[in-house]
């Protein structure tokens, strides 16, 4: 129950935020921060109690018919994420209160932010895969609101759209994968599925489920080739970028991979795909960082790099890799959060994030520069920052990878070099050098704008200095949850001279060298922009355009607006289907005596056919109507011949009325003319004849059915005994089917009233002409 | 048996059994009569027709709600599939469920016409007569127990529909749309009638209950599929009946009338046509399937299975064509017209899953269908209602003119967001649950025939596609800035319009979050169909 309350608390408070804004004014962010802070404090008591893989669970049925239950579970992995989400969430609330001060929609902003927190907490605490999916989609939704918050800007719109479409499409893939998994494993509860892991992995649908789930995770975590949406989403307000696009939402995919790796991992498909995609993303992210001059853009690409690294580590599936992933996750949250927030402060003060316009900012914003430096050192992996530990542990994991280790190590080192240089780009370039014009007009950030990033940066330093005290209690249970057994963890800065340390030092040195010459290197990297034309973002655009073209074509083709086309299609379909069946099974007509035609029947039939032909060929409306009337009377004659006198009567009267209606309608019709050409009429004739032939065959087929006694025999038999009448026609009309006759009379009167009204409407006009 | 006895029995049955169960329909009839008499005696100048309509619809809804308790409250059915009016209609949980949905829909519909003022005071009685007449037809469709009744009910729903489409006099487009709809509908009616006569003629009865009993005596007596002429005739007749119903449901390839008719009609009428006749036609489809293929015999189950596969193919085609066509539209009404075609495809998945899987697993498909229908009533009428409200404010139905409306009509635009999310199938909107249920049912039907898996794959791809065009509407409303911001200044939604939007969209959200109450009911309804 506690878990449920914790998850739903931010959402419950969210609608009140506009009201809070009215009363709290400038402090609305601080008030909003109280909720995630309370959650963080509440969950902090679990730190140190979940190390051996224990967990706290809550379960309640929601939609039992489809296996959807509201079940939550808190274990080490969840705890790490919960603390990140709530802790950084509280800080971001405070920061955003300063960053967006004065915005008139601040209330709804915090409302969306809190709703987003519920969605994130739901994802990391969900025990049921469907519940997880539900919260997953909820993040898509709330993030859409947050990204488009500054929606006056064109870029924000397009970005919000692209992010929404990409992640929502991925989400639907995830849903399909989850449902498949549920069908395979017979449950949607993650722990139950893990117990049946072997059966799941051996199932023939396992690959499909894996691929679908990976698509969901990869789109969410901006893995190559879906990475394009993340840099574009940087149009969002900076606190949102820091929170969603660095600390929490993009990590949901990584979380999902970590959560499901005991269930789905270990197979070739999983290992190769996840590791491979992660490694490619890791390199692509850092390379692309050098194509951007926007500080946030660079940070976004570097975030893609980290997400790739984490994915790669989870794909490796070793104990070392799991450890490294969790350490790196924590380190990244601290330093990248700080850098994003620093960028926000710079943007706020200098009204620019463009590296070409910013230099020498340290003269105007010394405090901010210091914080940026602290964070960047951690990012570059310099002793004694926590980032150093992270870098060393992941290099260690890669070096000891069970397969492909030389390739992965090479990729990791290349990426590390570029990350170091990237750290220089965001933390050195804007702050050092000569004072630029924009920078000159800047001023030191307000309290909230430097205090919050400072907290994060200092935490990064503290965790590096005292890893065993501060970081291990968080990381250890998380690793235990992934690996499935308690893993004793010893975090320390100095391991002696090892291969990872050597690689780390090489990367650092090469990175610094690269940064020094980055202006020259940039032109090389700019070349990768050409790839952009063929890159995934372009596929996205081209895909949308292609779909558009196909859609227009098919609509124009099928939905032409011509009734004639529509009728042609429906008639051809019907005749085709029925004809197909008839030809498929052949025709077996039952020889019956009744099939023999008597001469007066022949005359009736001939008359009908001839009249129908005249009606079609006629160039005079009157003649056509008269011919149609003859068809009608012919039909009633047939009714008489085959024992339906009441039907015949009704038919005759209806025919008469219809003819009258036709005649009245003539007054309003334009001059008769033939509008169709010969070819069209030929086509119509073919269509009409084939429909007619098929229908005739069908009737002949139906006459072969002799299941039940015809009603006429019943009438003949019972006329005298039941109704005491010898005139069968009379008996049928007024006795057996008296109610029918009553109904027919009513219908006829109604039709007559209709004709009367018609006459009244038309007569004056007709009289004049 | 003497004549008096017969008459006595008939009267007793009618007065004591049929009429009390039929009270909601009677109120609808009475409302029609009052509206027409009001016109005759000129009282429509004293009491506005729209108030008569709202009161009538509300009373009918209240009467239908009254029956809810007796069917569902106890959890078991005291209603033993009572046949009404000498077996032409049936009174069972599905009847009551659909009655509540349709009467509730009628209330919202009359409210909408009152808000948007589409029939002016002069046309009010005519308009509402047609509206109530069509709804009455839909109510009868949902409870038909006889092939003849089926045909009459379908026609009763359709004929007022033709007139309603062309109701905006003097608009050329409306007249053209109405004519197309009429010609197309007449063709479909012919096909339907032909099918019913084939089936009734072969089996010697038109009663759906009797048909179910007699089917085993015809199907599968000779070895091999479709070996006897009678069997073939039945199958062809069923095909034609399905084609006639497919017309009402606007399934491919019988969907052509739908976009043209919707574009010609006002948004209100488009909303009406996309919900009431379709919902009723789905109920009717379920009844027909149960009657034709419900019997417990191997050959009949094979037939049901084959028809189910056929419906699955139609379903995939319908959603694909509908979605593709919606993709390129710049007119919001036309866009939603195509999207309703796609939704008929999703809804049909539930029926197909039921027919293919059969048994306990098949029931899930029906449950999903009924749940989806409940959500569909709100979300689809909601979308069209919002189009009408916006049209009244901006005089436009073009997406481009929706730019920046968010700031001026927050509740209306919020409602549109909920409707779009629900139509896409994103939680927390109810459309997610509905879609999920039919998807899940189809997936489990995939164990019987992999075609169902292909269907789910097609549906999933379609859902992703649909995201693109629904998002365009939201994007215009929320993200784009208006080209002419002065024009927006005067735009405002009336409190009544806002209240209507809330009444339509809050249930969509509630159905997404509180699933159990309704899902229990739909499970009960589904079970009662199969017996």
Coordinates of C-alpha atoms in Angstrom, one line a residue, chain B residues 137 148 243 252 310 412 452 467 470 485 491 493 497:
Chain B
X137 CA -34.2 1.1 -35.6
X148 CA -37.3 -10.5 -41.2
X243 CA -22.3 -8.3 -46.8
X252 CA -14.0 -2.9 -46.8
X310 CA -12.8 -14.3 -43.5
X412 CA -12.8 21.6 -25.7
X452 CA -5.0 -14.1 -36.2
X467 CA -0.7 8.0 -34.3
X470 CA -4.4 11.9 -34.8
X485 CA -4.5 35.7 -33.9
X491 CA -13.7 32.5 -30.0
X493 CA -17.0 27.8 -26.0
X497 CA -20.6 23.0 -24.8

